[in-house]
Short mmCIF file of C-alpha atoms in Angstrom, two decimals:
data_model
loop_
_atom_site.label_atom_id
_atom_site.label_comp_id
_atom_site.label_asym_id
_atom_site.label_seq_id
_atom_site.Cartn_x
_atom_site.Cartn_y
_atom_site.Cartn_z
CA MET A 17 -162.15 -81.38 84.81
CA SER A 18 -160.87 -84.86 83.97
CA ASN A 19 -161.47 -87.85 81.77
CA ALA A 20 -163.99 -90.53 82.66
CA ILE A 21 -161.44 -92.99 84.06
CA ASP A 22 -159.87 -90.39 86.37
CA GLN A 23 -163.31 -89.23 87.49
CA THR A 24 -164.39 -92.79 88.31
CA ARG A 25 -161.24 -93.39 90.37
CA ARG A 26 -161.75 -90.09 92.19
CA MET A 27 -165.40 -90.78 92.97
CA LEU A 28 -164.60 -94.19 94.42
CA SER A 29 -162.09 -92.52 96.76
CA LEU A 30 -164.57 -89.74 97.45
CA VAL A 31 -167.12 -92.21 98.83
CA THR A 32 -164.60 -93.50 101.39
CA TYR A 33 -163.45 -89.98 102.24
CA LEU A 34 -166.99 -88.69 102.86
CA ARG A 35 -168.01 -91.74 104.89
CA GLU A 36 -165.30 -90.90 107.42
CA ARG A 37 -165.97 -87.13 107.44
CA PRO A 38 -169.66 -86.27 107.96
CA GLY A 39 -170.41 -82.63 107.18
CA ALA A 40 -167.09 -82.14 105.38
CA GLU A 41 -166.52 -78.67 103.95
CA VAL A 42 -166.74 -78.40 100.15
CA ALA A 43 -163.61 -76.24 99.92
CA GLU A 44 -161.61 -78.65 102.10
CA VAL A 45 -162.65 -81.73 100.09
CA ALA A 46 -161.86 -80.00 96.79
CA ARG A 47 -158.36 -79.13 98.05
CA ALA A 48 -157.82 -82.68 99.30
CA PHE A 49 -158.60 -84.11 95.85
CA GLY A 50 -156.80 -81.38 93.89
CA ILE A 51 -159.89 -80.29 91.96
CA THR A 52 -162.03 -77.18 91.75
CA GLU A 53 -165.17 -76.79 93.84
CA ARG A 54 -167.18 -76.85 90.60
CA GLU A 55 -165.70 -80.25 89.66
CA LEU A 56 -166.50 -81.54 93.14
CA ILE A 57 -170.10 -80.36 92.90
CA ASN A 58 -170.37 -82.16 89.52
CA ASP A 59 -169.16 -85.37 91.21
CA LEU A 60 -171.67 -84.89 94.03
CA ASN A 61 -174.46 -84.52 91.46
CA VAL A 62 -173.54 -87.96 90.08
CA LEU A 63 -173.06 -89.84 93.36
CA PRO A 64 -176.79 -89.91 94.28
CA MET A 65 -177.32 -91.97 91.11
CA CYS A 66 -174.83 -94.57 92.38
CA GLY A 67 -175.26 -97.29 94.95
CA THR A 68 -175.28 -101.00 95.54
CA SER A 69 -178.10 -101.68 93.07
CA PHE A 70 -178.93 -100.19 89.68
CA ARG A 71 -182.58 -101.16 90.18
CA GLY A 72 -183.12 -98.02 92.26
CA GLY A 73 -182.61 -99.21 95.82
CA ASP A 74 -179.74 -98.45 98.18
CA LEU A 75 -178.58 -95.35 96.30
CA LEU A 76 -176.22 -92.91 98.00
CA ASP A 77 -178.23 -90.19 99.74
CA ILE A 78 -175.60 -87.45 99.46
CA ASP A 79 -176.31 -83.74 99.15
CA THR A 80 -174.66 -80.39 99.76
CA ASP A 81 -175.73 -76.87 100.63
CA GLY A 82 -172.73 -75.50 98.73
CA GLU A 83 -170.59 -75.24 101.86
CA ARG A 84 -170.82 -78.67 103.49
CA ILE A 85 -171.50 -82.21 102.29
CA TRP A 86 -173.93 -84.56 104.03
CA TRP A 87 -174.31 -88.32 103.57
CA HIS A 88 -177.60 -89.36 105.17
CA ASN A 89 -177.65 -93.14 104.66
CA VAL A 90 -174.11 -94.28 105.34
CA ASP A 91 -175.20 -97.26 107.42
CA ASP A 92 -177.83 -98.38 104.89
CA VAL A 93 -175.31 -98.85 102.06
CA ALA A 94 -172.43 -100.13 104.17
CA GLN A 95 -173.49 -103.79 103.91
CA PRO A 96 -171.27 -106.18 101.89
CA LEU A 97 -172.12 -106.10 98.19
CA ARG A 98 -173.94 -109.09 96.71
CA LEU A 99 -174.39 -109.09 92.93
CA ALA A 100 -177.69 -110.28 91.52
CA ALA A 101 -177.68 -112.14 88.19
CA ASP A 102 -178.75 -109.11 86.15
CA GLU A 103 -176.21 -106.89 87.90
CA ALA A 104 -173.39 -109.36 87.25
CA THR A 105 -174.38 -109.62 83.58
CA ALA A 106 -174.45 -105.84 83.09
CA LEU A 107 -171.14 -105.36 84.87
CA LEU A 108 -169.37 -108.11 82.91
CA VAL A 109 -170.70 -106.94 79.53
CA ALA A 110 -169.57 -103.38 80.23
CA ALA A 111 -166.16 -104.46 81.53
CA ARG A 112 -165.44 -106.68 78.52
CA ALA A 113 -166.49 -103.91 76.15
CA VAL A 114 -164.16 -101.38 77.77
CA ALA A 115 -161.30 -103.92 77.90
CA GLY A 116 -161.64 -104.33 74.12
CA LEU A 117 -161.28 -100.63 73.33
CA PRO A 118 -158.36 -99.96 70.97
CA GLY A 119 -155.79 -97.62 72.48
CA LEU A 120 -156.62 -98.52 76.09
CA ARG A 121 -153.51 -98.42 78.28
CA GLU A 122 -152.17 -101.97 78.59
CA ARG A 123 -151.95 -101.82 82.39
CA ASP A 124 -155.61 -100.73 82.55
CA ARG A 125 -156.60 -103.52 80.16
CA GLN A 126 -154.80 -106.12 82.26
CA ALA A 127 -156.34 -104.81 85.48
CA LEU A 128 -159.80 -104.90 83.91
CA THR A 129 -159.25 -108.43 82.62
CA ARG A 130 -158.27 -109.59 86.12
CA ALA A 131 -161.35 -107.91 87.57
CA VAL A 132 -163.59 -109.65 85.01
CA ALA A 133 -162.14 -113.02 85.97
CA LYS A 134 -162.83 -112.37 89.67
CA ILE A 135 -166.41 -111.28 88.99
CA GLU A 136 -167.02 -114.35 86.82
CA ASP A 137 -165.73 -116.57 89.59
CA ALA A 138 -167.92 -114.86 92.20
CA ALA A 139 -171.03 -114.81 89.98
CA GLY A 140 -170.80 -118.48 89.00
CA GLU A 141 -173.65 -119.57 86.71
CA SER A 142 -175.05 -116.04 86.72
CA ALA A 143 -172.09 -114.94 84.58
CA GLU A 144 -172.78 -117.37 81.74
CA SER A 145 -175.43 -115.22 80.03
CA SER A 146 -173.05 -112.25 79.81
CA ALA A 147 -170.86 -114.15 77.35
CA ARG A 148 -173.70 -114.06 74.80
CA VAL A 149 -174.04 -110.25 74.90
CA GLY A 150 -171.76 -107.75 73.17
CA VAL A 151 -171.50 -103.97 72.97
CA THR A 152 -170.45 -101.84 70.00
CA PHE A 153 -169.18 -98.33 70.75
CA GLU A 154 -169.90 -95.31 68.58
CA ALA A 155 -167.07 -93.77 66.55
CA GLU A 156 -166.36 -91.28 69.36
CA GLY A 157 -165.08 -94.19 71.43
CA GLN A 158 -162.25 -94.76 68.94
CA VAL A 159 -161.37 -91.06 68.94
CA PHE A 160 -161.33 -91.09 72.75
CA ALA A 161 -159.08 -94.16 72.78
CA ASP A 162 -156.60 -92.62 70.32
CA ILE A 163 -156.42 -89.37 72.27
CA ASP A 164 -156.04 -91.21 75.56
CA ARG A 165 -153.16 -93.19 74.02
CA ALA A 166 -151.53 -90.02 72.69
CA LEU A 167 -151.75 -88.47 76.14
CA SER A 168 -150.23 -91.49 77.87
CA GLU A 169 -147.42 -91.77 75.29
CA GLY A 170 -146.85 -88.01 74.91
CA ARG A 171 -147.38 -87.91 71.14
CA LEU A 172 -148.61 -85.32 68.64
CA ILE A 173 -152.09 -85.69 67.08
CA TRP A 174 -153.33 -84.85 63.58
CA LEU A 175 -157.05 -84.11 63.32
CA ARG A 176 -159.52 -83.55 60.52
CA TYR A 177 -162.08 -81.53 62.41
CA TRP A 178 -165.43 -79.90 61.68
CA SER A 179 -165.25 -76.25 62.73
CA HIS A 180 -168.65 -74.61 63.10
CA GLY A 181 -166.98 -71.22 63.30
CA ARG A 182 -165.35 -71.74 59.90
CA GLY A 183 -168.27 -73.67 58.48
CA GLY A 184 -166.26 -76.64 57.21
CA MET A 185 -163.56 -79.24 57.74
CA THR A 186 -160.14 -78.13 58.95
CA GLU A 187 -156.87 -79.98 59.51
CA ARG A 188 -155.05 -79.44 62.78
CA LEU A 189 -151.82 -80.50 64.44
CA VAL A 190 -152.44 -80.65 68.18
CA ASP A 191 -150.25 -81.18 71.22
CA PRO A 192 -152.79 -82.86 73.57
CA ILE A 193 -153.06 -81.50 77.11
CA ARG A 194 -156.06 -83.29 78.61
CA LEU A 195 -159.53 -84.74 78.00
CA VAL A 196 -162.35 -82.68 79.48
CA THR A 197 -166.00 -83.57 80.12
CA GLU A 198 -168.63 -80.83 80.07
CA GLY A 199 -171.83 -82.35 78.73
CA HIS A 200 -169.77 -83.68 75.80
CA THR A 201 -166.16 -84.87 75.81
CA TYR A 202 -163.49 -82.48 74.57
CA LEU A 203 -159.77 -82.48 73.89
CA GLU A 204 -157.91 -79.48 75.25
CA GLY A 205 -154.61 -78.98 73.47
CA TRP A 206 -152.13 -76.63 71.88
CA CYS A 207 -153.14 -76.19 68.23
CA ARG A 208 -149.99 -75.69 66.17
CA THR A 209 -152.14 -74.60 63.23
CA SER A 210 -153.66 -71.70 65.17
CA GLU A 211 -150.66 -71.28 67.49
CA ASP A 212 -152.99 -71.09 70.47
CA ARG A 213 -154.75 -73.24 73.06
CA ARG A 214 -157.93 -74.78 71.62
CA VAL A 215 -160.74 -77.12 72.69
CA PHE A 216 -161.99 -79.77 70.25
CA ARG A 217 -165.27 -81.63 70.68
CA LEU A 218 -164.74 -85.34 70.08
CA ASP A 219 -167.93 -85.96 68.11
CA ARG A 220 -166.77 -83.37 65.55
CA VAL A 221 -163.53 -85.23 64.82
CA ALA A 222 -163.87 -86.84 61.39
CA GLU A 223 -160.41 -88.44 61.34
CA ILE A 224 -157.53 -88.76 63.79
CA LYS A 225 -153.93 -89.96 63.61
CA VAL A 226 -151.51 -90.41 66.50
CA LEU A 227 -148.15 -89.34 65.07
CA ASP A 228 -144.66 -90.55 65.98
CA GLU A 229 -143.54 -87.00 66.80
CA PRO A 230 -143.42 -86.23 70.53
CA ALA A 231 -145.96 -83.74 71.79
CA ALA A 232 -144.47 -80.51 73.11
CA PRO A 233 -147.21 -78.20 74.41
CA PRO A 234 -145.89 -74.94 75.87
CA ARG A 235 -146.07 -74.41 79.61
CA LEU A 236 -149.56 -73.07 80.26
CA GLU A 237 -151.42 -72.13 83.41
CA PRO A 238 -154.40 -74.49 83.98
CA ARG A 239 -157.57 -72.90 82.66
CA ASP A 240 -160.32 -71.94 85.09
CA LEU A 241 -163.26 -73.88 83.71
CA SER A 242 -165.77 -72.73 86.33
CA ALA A 243 -167.56 -70.64 83.69
CA GLY A 244 -167.53 -73.43 81.10
CA LEU A 245 -165.17 -74.54 78.36
CA VAL A 246 -165.78 -71.70 75.96
CA SER A 247 -165.95 -68.28 77.60
CA PRO A 248 -166.22 -65.38 75.14
CA ALA A 249 -164.88 -62.10 76.44
CA ALA A 250 -167.42 -59.69 77.91
CA ASP A 251 -166.44 -57.06 75.35
CA ASP A 252 -166.82 -59.36 72.33
CA PRO A 253 -169.49 -58.16 69.87
CA GLU A 254 -173.01 -59.44 70.52
CA VAL A 255 -174.81 -61.40 67.81
CA VAL A 256 -178.54 -62.20 67.82
CA VAL A 257 -179.80 -65.14 65.76
CA GLU A 258 -183.41 -66.25 65.38
CA VAL A 259 -183.96 -69.89 64.42
CA GLY A 260 -187.04 -71.99 63.71
CA ALA A 261 -187.74 -75.41 65.19
CA GLY A 262 -185.31 -76.96 62.69
CA GLY A 263 -182.48 -74.72 63.89
CA ARG A 264 -182.70 -75.29 67.63
CA TRP A 265 -179.46 -77.29 67.41
CA VAL A 266 -177.60 -73.95 67.29
CA ALA A 267 -178.20 -73.48 71.01
CA GLU A 268 -176.50 -76.82 71.65
CA TYR A 269 -173.46 -76.24 69.45
CA TYR A 270 -172.73 -72.58 70.27
CA THR A 271 -172.00 -71.06 73.66
CA HIS A 272 -174.62 -68.38 74.20
CA ASP A 273 -175.76 -65.79 76.73
CA ALA A 274 -179.48 -66.37 76.27
CA ALA A 275 -181.94 -68.53 74.32
CA GLU A 276 -185.51 -67.22 74.40
CA GLU A 277 -188.40 -69.37 73.22
CA LEU A 278 -190.34 -68.09 70.20
CA PRO A 279 -194.05 -68.77 69.50
CA ASP A 280 -193.29 -70.94 66.46
CA GLY A 281 -191.12 -73.37 68.45
CA GLY A 282 -187.90 -71.61 67.54
CA LEU A 283 -185.37 -69.68 69.60
CA ARG A 284 -183.96 -66.17 69.75
CA ILE A 285 -180.30 -66.81 70.62
CA THR A 286 -177.91 -64.15 71.91
CA LEU A 287 -174.20 -64.96 71.78
CA ARG A 288 -170.84 -63.24 71.64
CA SER A 289 -168.08 -63.72 69.10
CA ALA A 290 -164.65 -62.16 68.73
CA ASP A 291 -165.15 -62.52 64.96
CA PRO A 292 -168.86 -62.11 64.10
CA ALA A 293 -168.09 -62.45 60.38
CA GLY A 294 -167.12 -66.05 61.12
CA LEU A 295 -170.81 -66.74 61.83
CA ARG A 296 -171.88 -65.96 58.28
CA PRO A 297 -171.53 -69.63 57.21
CA LEU A 298 -173.95 -70.46 60.03
CA ALA A 299 -176.62 -68.22 58.48
CA LEU A 300 -176.08 -69.84 55.07
CA ARG A 301 -176.30 -73.31 56.58
CA LEU A 302 -179.54 -72.49 58.39
CA GLY A 303 -181.27 -71.30 55.22
CA ARG A 304 -185.00 -71.08 55.91
CA ASP A 305 -184.47 -72.32 59.47
CA GLY A 306 -182.87 -69.13 60.74
CA ARG A 307 -181.58 -65.62 60.23
CA ILE A 308 -179.14 -63.18 61.79
CA VAL A 309 -181.00 -60.30 63.44
CA SER A 310 -178.03 -58.19 64.55
CA PRO A 311 -175.56 -56.66 64.06
CA ALA A 312 -177.10 -55.20 60.92
CA GLU A 313 -173.87 -55.34 58.90
CA LEU A 314 -173.52 -59.09 59.56
CA ALA A 315 -177.18 -59.67 58.63
CA ASP A 316 -176.66 -57.70 55.39
CA SER A 317 -173.46 -59.62 54.62
CA ALA A 318 -175.16 -62.99 55.15
CA ARG A 319 -178.12 -61.91 52.98
CA ALA A 320 -175.76 -60.78 50.18
CA ALA A 321 -173.86 -64.07 50.34
CA ALA A 322 -177.11 -66.03 50.12
CA LEU A 323 -178.29 -64.01 47.11
CA ALA A 324 -174.93 -64.50 45.40
CA ALA A 325 -175.20 -68.23 45.96
CA LEU A 326 -178.70 -68.29 44.47
CA GLU A 327 -177.50 -66.30 41.48
CA GLY A 328 -174.79 -68.88 40.94
CA TYR A 329 -177.41 -71.61 40.74
CA ARG A 330 -179.40 -69.60 38.19
CA ASP A 331 -176.31 -69.21 36.02
#
């Protein structure tokens, strides 16, 4: 897996590579680009949404049977690109927004600024309207920029991070290893607090500081992410949680083996955890929106904790 900038660069090269190699083998292409076959398939799932027009025409007709890759409309999209006014506006607005991100590598910022100038020159009057439009990124964009800067400068990171497993905020010192995209964006790093490799979801970072201390992650074998970012062991204890409609978010935040629909709009979620007791705060947070079904001792523990909390309110 890779960050968004690396993926964009790779996909641009991938288009050229595939154009010259009809019917290329998936395994061969993955080796050529130094990525896993799963990462390549993810790229191939995105490419059909790309093309010479965002209005829906001239998209790349690329597909794969899992073994070979076929591009069916190479000639149709090989014509020189001509930007329409709305396309030029969208491209310029996006480029200026990215160029203004704090923490962006200076060489990338300069390259983007030069590209903007060339597009403005080519678009002529069509580019004027883009100057009146601005974009504001969500807070995650700042976190991404700080982590990207820490990675490029090789520096240690301090995080204040919401841990669902612990049910609250935690403070971590992290040697960053890489940014990973799997539905959401994550930081993979060596957590000095836990003395182990950890994955942190960017939208759960409440505060971040790039420290002056150099990062020094231990030498680690690259993780096989083909089964996802979080892969509980097969022998980890199984936990079953039933949630109502208001607790469906649990299936999004927790890696799970199964999520069965319930008649009331809720879910019956089966997951595994090396430390099932760490899920007790989840039951307390859910309140009326959910309950732990099994194991029985965890359900009893969560029920006792809830009763104790209620008793505290009565006192």
